[in-house]
Amino acid sequence: MTVLAGDTWGVPGPVFLRWYLLAAAVLVVGTLIHRLTVLSGTDAGTGAGPLGPQQVAYLNGGDQLAVWTSLGGLRRAGLVDVGPDRRLAAAGPLPTAATPLDQAVVRAAERRPHVRELRQDEWVARALDQLRQGLEQRGLALAKERRTALRRGPLLIAALVALGVVRAFVGLSNGRPAGFLLLTMVPLFIAFLLLNRVPWRTRAADRALRELRRQHTWLRPSAAPAYATYGPSDAAMGVALFGTATIWAMDPGFAEQAEIQRQALGTGGSGSSGSSCGGGSSCSSGSSCGGGSSCGGGGCGGGGCGG
């Protein structure tokens, strides 16, 4: 290797570009493999039985939708009400089969909070943590530690982009061409942006949600289901899968008094996000990020194209 006077950092541009492309390919491919492995998850029907409405709600829209799902089931069972002051009230004793979240919501309702305050209740927050941990153990949701681990690869890619930016800046300042290096950094930066989006649910959870929506199409509010003929579990599943529109269709008076629509708009949707970046395979496949591994193109055609 002949080092010419003026080569940035004493490394000829073509040599630097070759090693840069190799590092980019290794990092992007390695990050994709790690990502696909971690996000594969475990099928919902494996071992622990079918998902309950509140588990489905948490996967579909997080803790807020889980609270609304509990509220929808409790309302259908006649166990909660909302007074003229728009405060929640307990209206009956809980059945023995009530979930921890149902128990927490009814316990909170005895203190007559506004519905929007439920998530801040100590017992409700504890029940939501328990719900999330159960989903993590089943391989359907990602623990904080695993999400942090998924960001290490993108951080290394970002460091490689930063190295390329410094190299290009130094090279251009010394009159060395850096066009190919700059072109290489574009797909690499796009790969960083895409791979840095970490979902909180796995692809197994996505599959489970798709199958549940297919099985429960009759619960869609647009299908005008006869909620009066359904039990609390079906009503709760409707909320879990199709959002707060189910509560409005089931009991518009309760939904209005509880200010469900205002809260749903305040969270940026109808209460059923359906994505998971938080959550969803749209952020987990990473197939469109692979450009970083093929950004080498051909050769640089001689000259100092790597700065």
CSV table of C-alpha atoms in Angstrom, one decimal:
chain,number,residue,atom,x,y,z
A,1,MET,CA,0.0,0.0,0.0
A,2,THR,CA,1.5,3.3,-1.1
A,3,VAL,CA,0.7,6.2,1.2
A,4,LEU,CA,0.6,9.5,-0.7
A,5,ALA,CA,1.3,12.8,0.9
A,6,GLY,CA,-1.9,14.4,1.9
A,7,ASP,CA,-3.8,11.1,2.5
A,8,THR,CA,-6.2,11.7,5.4
A,9,TRP,CA,-4.9,10.1,8.6
A,10,GLY,CA,-2.2,8.4,6.4
A,11,VAL,CA,-4.8,6.0,5.0
A,12,PRO,CA,-5.5,6.2,1.2
A,13,GLY,CA,-9.2,6.9,0.4
A,14,PRO,CA,-9.8,3.6,-1.5
A,15,VAL,CA,-8.4,1.5,1.4
A,16,PHE,CA,-10.4,3.4,4.0
A,17,LEU,CA,-13.6,3.1,1.9
A,18,ARG,CA,-13.1,-0.7,1.6
A,19,TRP,CA,-12.8,-1.2,5.3
A,20,TYR,CA,-15.6,1.2,6.0
A,21,LEU,CA,-17.9,-0.8,3.7
A,22,LEU,CA,-16.9,-4.0,5.4
A,23,ALA,CA,-17.5,-2.6,8.9
A,24,ALA,CA,-20.9,-1.2,7.7
A,25,ALA,CA,-21.9,-4.6,6.3
A,26,VAL,CA,-20.9,-6.5,9.4
A,27,LEU,CA,-22.7,-4.0,11.7
A,28,VAL,CA,-25.9,-3.8,9.7
A,29,VAL,CA,-26.2,-7.6,9.1
A,30,GLY,CA,-25.3,-8.4,12.7
A,31,THR,CA,-27.8,-5.9,14.0
A,32,LEU,CA,-30.5,-7.3,11.8
A,33,ILE,CA,-29.8,-10.9,12.8
A,34,HIS,CA,-29.8,-10.0,16.5
A,35,ARG,CA,-33.0,-8.0,16.0
A,36,LEU,CA,-34.9,-10.7,14.2
A,37,THR,CA,-33.8,-13.2,16.9
A,38,VAL,CA,-34.9,-11.1,19.8
A,39,LEU,CA,-38.2,-10.0,18.2
A,40,SER,CA,-39.3,-13.5,17.2
A,41,GLY,CA,-40.9,-14.1,20.5
A,42,THR,CA,-43.1,-17.1,21.5
A,43,ASP,CA,-46.4,-18.0,20.0
A,44,ALA,CA,-49.3,-16.9,22.2
A,45,GLY,CA,-50.8,-20.4,22.3
A,46,THR,CA,-47.6,-22.0,23.6
A,47,GLY,CA,-47.8,-23.2,27.2
A,48,ALA,CA,-49.7,-20.5,29.1
A,49,GLY,CA,-53.1,-20.8,27.4
A,50,PRO,CA,-55.0,-18.2,25.4
A,51,LEU,CA,-54.7,-14.5,25.9
A,52,GLY,CA,-57.2,-12.7,28.0
A,53,PRO,CA,-58.8,-9.4,27.0
A,54,GLN,CA,-56.6,-7.2,29.2
A,55,GLN,CA,-53.4,-9.0,27.9
A,56,VAL,CA,-54.6,-8.4,24.3
A,57,ALA,CA,-55.3,-4.8,25.1
A,58,TYR,CA,-51.8,-4.2,26.6
A,59,LEU,CA,-50.3,-5.7,23.5
A,60,ASN,CA,-52.5,-3.7,21.2
A,61,GLY,CA,-52.4,-0.3,22.9
A,62,GLY,CA,-50.4,-0.3,26.1
A,63,ASP,CA,-51.5,0.3,29.6
A,64,GLN,CA,-54.2,2.9,28.8
A,65,LEU,CA,-56.1,0.5,26.5
A,66,ALA,CA,-55.7,-2.2,29.2
A,67,VAL,CA,-57.4,0.1,31.7
A,68,TRP,CA,-60.2,0.9,29.3
A,69,THR,CA,-60.7,-2.8,28.5
A,70,SER,CA,-61.0,-3.5,32.2
A,71,LEU,CA,-63.5,-0.7,32.5
A,72,GLY,CA,-65.5,-1.9,29.6
A,73,GLY,CA,-65.8,-5.4,31.0
A,74,LEU,CA,-66.7,-4.1,34.5
A,75,ARG,CA,-69.3,-1.8,33.0
A,76,ARG,CA,-70.9,-4.6,31.1
A,77,ALA,CA,-71.0,-6.6,34.3
A,78,GLY,CA,-72.7,-3.6,36.1
A,79,LEU,CA,-69.8,-3.3,38.6
A,80,VAL,CA,-68.8,0.3,37.9
A,81,ASP,CA,-70.8,3.5,37.1
A,82,VAL,CA,-70.1,7.2,36.6
A,83,GLY,CA,-71.9,9.9,38.5
A,84,PRO,CA,-73.1,13.3,37.3
A,85,ASP,CA,-69.8,14.7,38.6
A,86,ARG,CA,-68.0,12.4,36.0
A,87,ARG,CA,-66.4,10.5,38.8
A,88,LEU,CA,-66.1,6.7,38.8
A,89,ALA,CA,-68.0,4.7,41.4
A,90,ALA,CA,-68.1,1.0,42.3
A,91,ALA,CA,-71.5,-0.5,41.8
A,92,GLY,CA,-71.2,-4.1,43.0
A,93,PRO,CA,-69.0,-6.8,44.4
A,94,LEU,CA,-66.4,-8.3,42.3
A,95,PRO,CA,-66.7,-12.0,41.1
A,96,THR,CA,-64.0,-14.4,42.5
A,97,ALA,CA,-62.5,-14.8,39.0
A,98,ALA,CA,-61.7,-11.1,38.6
A,99,THR,CA,-58.3,-10.2,37.3
A,100,PRO,CA,-55.8,-8.2,39.4
A,101,LEU,CA,-56.5,-5.2,37.1
A,102,ASP,CA,-60.2,-5.5,37.6
A,103,GLN,CA,-59.7,-5.7,41.3
A,104,ALA,CA,-57.5,-2.6,41.2
A,105,VAL,CA,-59.9,-0.6,39.1
A,106,VAL,CA,-62.8,-1.4,41.4
A,107,ARG,CA,-60.7,-0.6,44.5
A,108,ALA,CA,-59.8,2.7,42.9
A,109,ALA,CA,-63.5,3.3,41.9
A,110,GLU,CA,-64.4,3.1,45.6
A,111,ARG,CA,-62.5,6.4,46.1
A,112,ARG,CA,-64.5,8.0,43.2
A,113,PRO,CA,-61.7,9.2,40.9
A,114,HIS,CA,-62.1,10.5,37.4
A,115,VAL,CA,-61.5,7.8,34.8
A,116,ARG,CA,-58.4,9.7,33.5
A,117,GLU,CA,-56.8,9.3,37.0
A,118,LEU,CA,-57.0,5.6,37.1
A,119,ARG,CA,-53.5,4.9,35.7
A,120,GLN,CA,-52.0,7.0,38.5
A,121,ASP,CA,-53.6,4.9,41.1
A,122,GLU,CA,-51.0,2.8,43.0
A,123,TRP,CA,-52.9,-0.5,42.8
A,124,VAL,CA,-53.8,0.0,39.1
A,125,ALA,CA,-50.2,0.8,38.3
A,126,ARG,CA,-49.1,-2.3,40.2
A,127,ALA,CA,-51.6,-4.4,38.3
A,128,LEU,CA,-50.4,-3.0,35.0
A,129,ASP,CA,-46.8,-3.8,35.9
A,130,GLN,CA,-47.9,-7.4,36.7
A,131,LEU,CA,-49.7,-7.6,33.4
A,132,ARG,CA,-46.7,-6.4,31.4
A,133,GLN,CA,-44.3,-8.8,33.2
A,134,GLY,CA,-46.6,-11.7,32.4
A,135,LEU,CA,-46.5,-10.8,28.7
A,136,GLU,CA,-42.7,-10.4,28.9
A,137,GLN,CA,-42.4,-13.9,30.4
A,138,ARG,CA,-44.5,-15.3,27.6
A,139,GLY,CA,-42.3,-13.9,25.0
A,140,LEU,CA,-44.9,-11.4,23.7
A,141,ALA,CA,-43.6,-8.1,25.1
A,142,LEU,CA,-40.0,-6.9,25.4
A,143,ALA,CA,-38.5,-6.1,28.8
A,144,LYS,CA,-36.7,-2.8,29.1
A,145,GLU,CA,-33.3,-4.5,29.2
A,146,ARG,CA,-34.0,-6.3,25.9
A,147,ARG,CA,-35.1,-3.1,24.3
A,148,THR,CA,-31.9,-1.4,25.5
A,149,ALA,CA,-29.8,-4.3,24.1
A,150,LEU,CA,-31.5,-3.9,20.7
A,151,ARG,CA,-30.3,-0.3,20.6
A,152,ARG,CA,-26.6,-1.2,20.9
A,153,GLY,CA,-26.3,-2.2,17.3
A,154,PRO,CA,-27.8,1.0,16.0
A,155,LEU,CA,-25.6,3.0,18.3
A,156,LEU,CA,-22.5,1.3,16.8
A,157,ILE,CA,-23.9,2.2,13.3
A,158,ALA,CA,-24.3,5.8,14.4
A,159,ALA,CA,-20.7,5.8,15.6
A,160,LEU,CA,-19.6,4.5,12.2
A,161,VAL,CA,-21.6,7.3,10.5
A,162,ALA,CA,-19.9,9.8,12.8
A,163,LEU,CA,-16.5,8.4,11.9
A,164,GLY,CA,-17.4,8.8,8.2
A,165,VAL,CA,-18.5,12.4,8.7
A,166,VAL,CA,-15.3,13.3,10.4
A,167,ARG,CA,-13.2,11.5,7.8
A,168,ALA,CA,-15.1,13.3,4.9
A,169,PHE,CA,-14.8,16.7,6.6
A,170,VAL,CA,-11.1,16.3,7.2
A,171,GLY,CA,-10.6,15.0,3.7
A,172,LEU,CA,-12.5,17.8,2.0
A,173,SER,CA,-10.7,20.4,4.1
A,174,ASN,CA,-7.5,19.0,2.7
A,175,GLY,CA,-8.8,19.0,-0.9
A,176,ARG,CA,-9.3,15.2,-1.0
A,177,PRO,CA,-12.5,13.9,-2.8
A,178,ALA,CA,-15.0,12.1,-0.5
A,179,GLY,CA,-18.0,11.7,-2.8
A,180,PHE,CA,-18.2,7.9,-2.5
A,181,LEU,CA,-17.8,8.0,1.3
A,182,LEU,CA,-20.6,10.5,1.6
A,183,LEU,CA,-22.8,8.4,-0.7
A,184,THR,CA,-22.1,5.3,1.5
A,185,MET,CA,-23.2,7.2,4.7
A,186,VAL,CA,-26.6,8.0,3.3
A,187,PRO,CA,-28.0,4.4,3.4
A,188,LEU,CA,-26.0,3.7,6.6
A,189,PHE,CA,-27.7,6.7,8.3
A,190,ILE,CA,-31.1,5.5,7.0
A,191,ALA,CA,-30.3,2.0,8.5
A,192,PHE,CA,-29.6,3.6,11.8
A,193,LEU,CA,-32.9,5.5,11.8
A,194,LEU,CA,-34.9,2.4,11.0
A,195,LEU,CA,-33.1,0.0,13.3
A,196,ASN,CA,-33.1,2.5,16.2
A,197,ARG,CA,-36.9,2.2,16.3
A,198,VAL,CA,-37.4,-0.5,18.9
A,199,PRO,CA,-40.9,-2.1,19.3
A,200,TRP,CA,-42.1,-3.2,22.7
A,201,ARG,CA,-43.9,-6.3,21.4
A,202,THR,CA,-42.7,-9.3,19.4
A,203,ARG,CA,-43.7,-10.6,16.1
A,204,ALA,CA,-45.4,-13.5,17.9
A,205,ALA,CA,-47.6,-10.9,19.5
A,206,ASP,CA,-48.4,-9.3,16.1
A,207,ARG,CA,-49.4,-12.7,14.8
A,208,ALA,CA,-51.6,-13.3,17.8
A,209,LEU,CA,-53.4,-9.9,17.4
A,210,ARG,CA,-54.0,-10.5,13.7
A,211,GLU,CA,-55.5,-13.9,14.5
A,212,LEU,CA,-57.7,-12.6,17.3
A,213,ARG,CA,-59.0,-9.8,15.1
A,214,ARG,CA,-59.9,-12.4,12.5
A,215,GLN,CA,-61.7,-14.5,15.0
A,216,HIS,CA,-63.6,-11.6,16.5
A,217,THR,CA,-64.6,-9.6,13.5
A,218,TRP,CA,-68.2,-9.8,14.8
A,219,LEU,CA,-67.1,-7.5,17.7
A,220,ARG,CA,-66.2,-4.7,15.4
A,221,PRO,CA,-68.3,-1.6,16.2
A,222,SER,CA,-69.0,-1.2,12.5
A,223,ALA,CA,-70.6,-4.6,12.5
A,224,ALA,CA,-73.2,-3.3,15.0
A,225,PRO,CA,-72.8,-6.2,17.5
A,226,ALA,CA,-75.6,-6.9,20.0
A,227,TYR,CA,-73.7,-6.1,23.1
A,228,ALA,CA,-76.7,-6.7,25.3
A,229,THR,CA,-76.5,-10.4,24.4
A,230,TYR,CA,-72.7,-10.7,25.1
A,231,GLY,CA,-71.0,-11.2,28.5
A,232,PRO,CA,-68.4,-8.9,30.1
A,233,SER,CA,-65.5,-11.0,28.6
A,234,ASP,CA,-66.7,-10.4,25.0
A,235,ALA,CA,-67.3,-6.7,25.7
A,236,ALA,CA,-63.8,-6.4,27.1
A,237,MET,CA,-62.3,-8.3,24.1
A,238,GLY,CA,-64.1,-5.8,21.8
A,239,VAL,CA,-62.4,-2.9,23.6
A,240,ALA,CA,-59.1,-4.7,23.6
A,241,LEU,CA,-59.1,-5.3,19.8
A,242,PHE,CA,-61.1,-2.4,18.4
A,243,GLY,CA,-60.5,0.5,20.9
A,244,THR,CA,-62.8,2.8,22.8
A,245,ALA,CA,-65.3,2.9,19.9
A,246,THR,CA,-66.6,-0.3,21.5
A,247,ILE,CA,-67.4,1.4,24.8
A,248,TRP,CA,-69.3,4.1,22.9
A,249,ALA,CA,-71.3,1.5,20.9
A,250,MET,CA,-72.0,-0.6,24.0
A,251,ASP,CA,-72.9,2.3,26.5
A,252,PRO,CA,-72.7,5.8,25.0
A,253,GLY,CA,-74.0,7.4,28.2
A,254,PHE,CA,-71.3,5.9,30.3
A,255,ALA,CA,-68.6,6.7,27.7
A,256,GLU,CA,-69.8,10.3,27.6
A,257,GLN,CA,-69.9,10.8,31.3
A,258,ALA,CA,-66.5,9.1,31.7
A,259,GLU,CA,-65.0,11.4,29.0
A,260,ILE,CA,-63.6,8.5,27.1
A,261,GLN,CA,-63.4,10.4,23.8
A,262,ARG,CA,-61.5,13.3,25.3
A,263,GLN,CA,-59.0,10.9,26.8
A,264,ALA,CA,-58.6,8.9,23.6
A,265,LEU,CA,-58.0,12.1,21.7
A,266,GLY,CA,-55.5,13.2,24.3
A,267,THR,CA,-53.5,10.0,23.8
A,268,GLY,CA,-53.4,10.5,20.1
A,269,GLY,CA,-55.8,7.9,18.9
A,270,SER,CA,-58.9,5.8,19.6
A,271,GLY,CA,-57.3,3.7,22.2
A,272,SER,CA,-56.1,1.0,19.9
A,273,SER,CA,-52.8,1.9,18.4
A,274,GLY,CA,-52.3,-1.4,16.6
A,275,SER,CA,-48.6,-0.6,16.2
A,276,SER,CA,-45.7,-1.2,18.4
A,277,CYS,CA,-42.8,1.1,17.9
A,278,GLY,CA,-44.0,0.9,20.3
A,279,GLY,CA,-44.9,-2.5,18.8
A,280,GLY,CA,-45.5,-4.1,15.5
A,281,SER,CA,-43.7,-6.0,12.8
A,282,SER,CA,-43.6,-2.8,10.7
A,283,CYS,CA,-40.7,-1.7,12.8
A,284,SER,CA,-39.1,-5.1,13.5
A,285,SER,CA,-38.4,-6.6,10.1
A,286,GLY,CA,-35.7,-4.2,9.2
A,287,SER,CA,-35.7,-5.5,5.6
A,288,SER,CA,-35.7,-1.9,4.3
A,289,CYS,CA,-32.6,-1.1,6.4
A,290,GLY,CA,-30.3,-3.5,4.7
A,291,GLY,CA,-29.0,-0.9,2.3
A,292,GLY,CA,-26.2,-0.2,4.7
A,293,SER,CA,-24.8,-3.6,4.0
A,294,SER,CA,-24.8,-3.3,0.2
A,295,CYS,CA,-23.8,0.3,0.0
A,296,GLY,CA,-20.4,-0.6,-1.2
A,297,GLY,CA,-21.5,-0.4,-4.8
A,298,GLY,CA,-18.6,-1.1,-7.1
A,299,GLY,CA,-15.1,0.1,-6.5
A,300,CYS,CA,-14.2,3.8,-6.1
A,301,GLY,CA,-12.5,3.9,-9.4
A,302,GLY,CA,-9.2,5.1,-8.0
A,303,GLY,CA,-8.5,8.4,-6.5
A,304,GLY,CA,-9.2,9.5,-2.9
A,305,CYS,CA,-13.0,8.7,-2.9
A,306,GLY,CA,-12.8,7.7,0.8
A,307,GLY,CA,-11.6,11.2,1.8
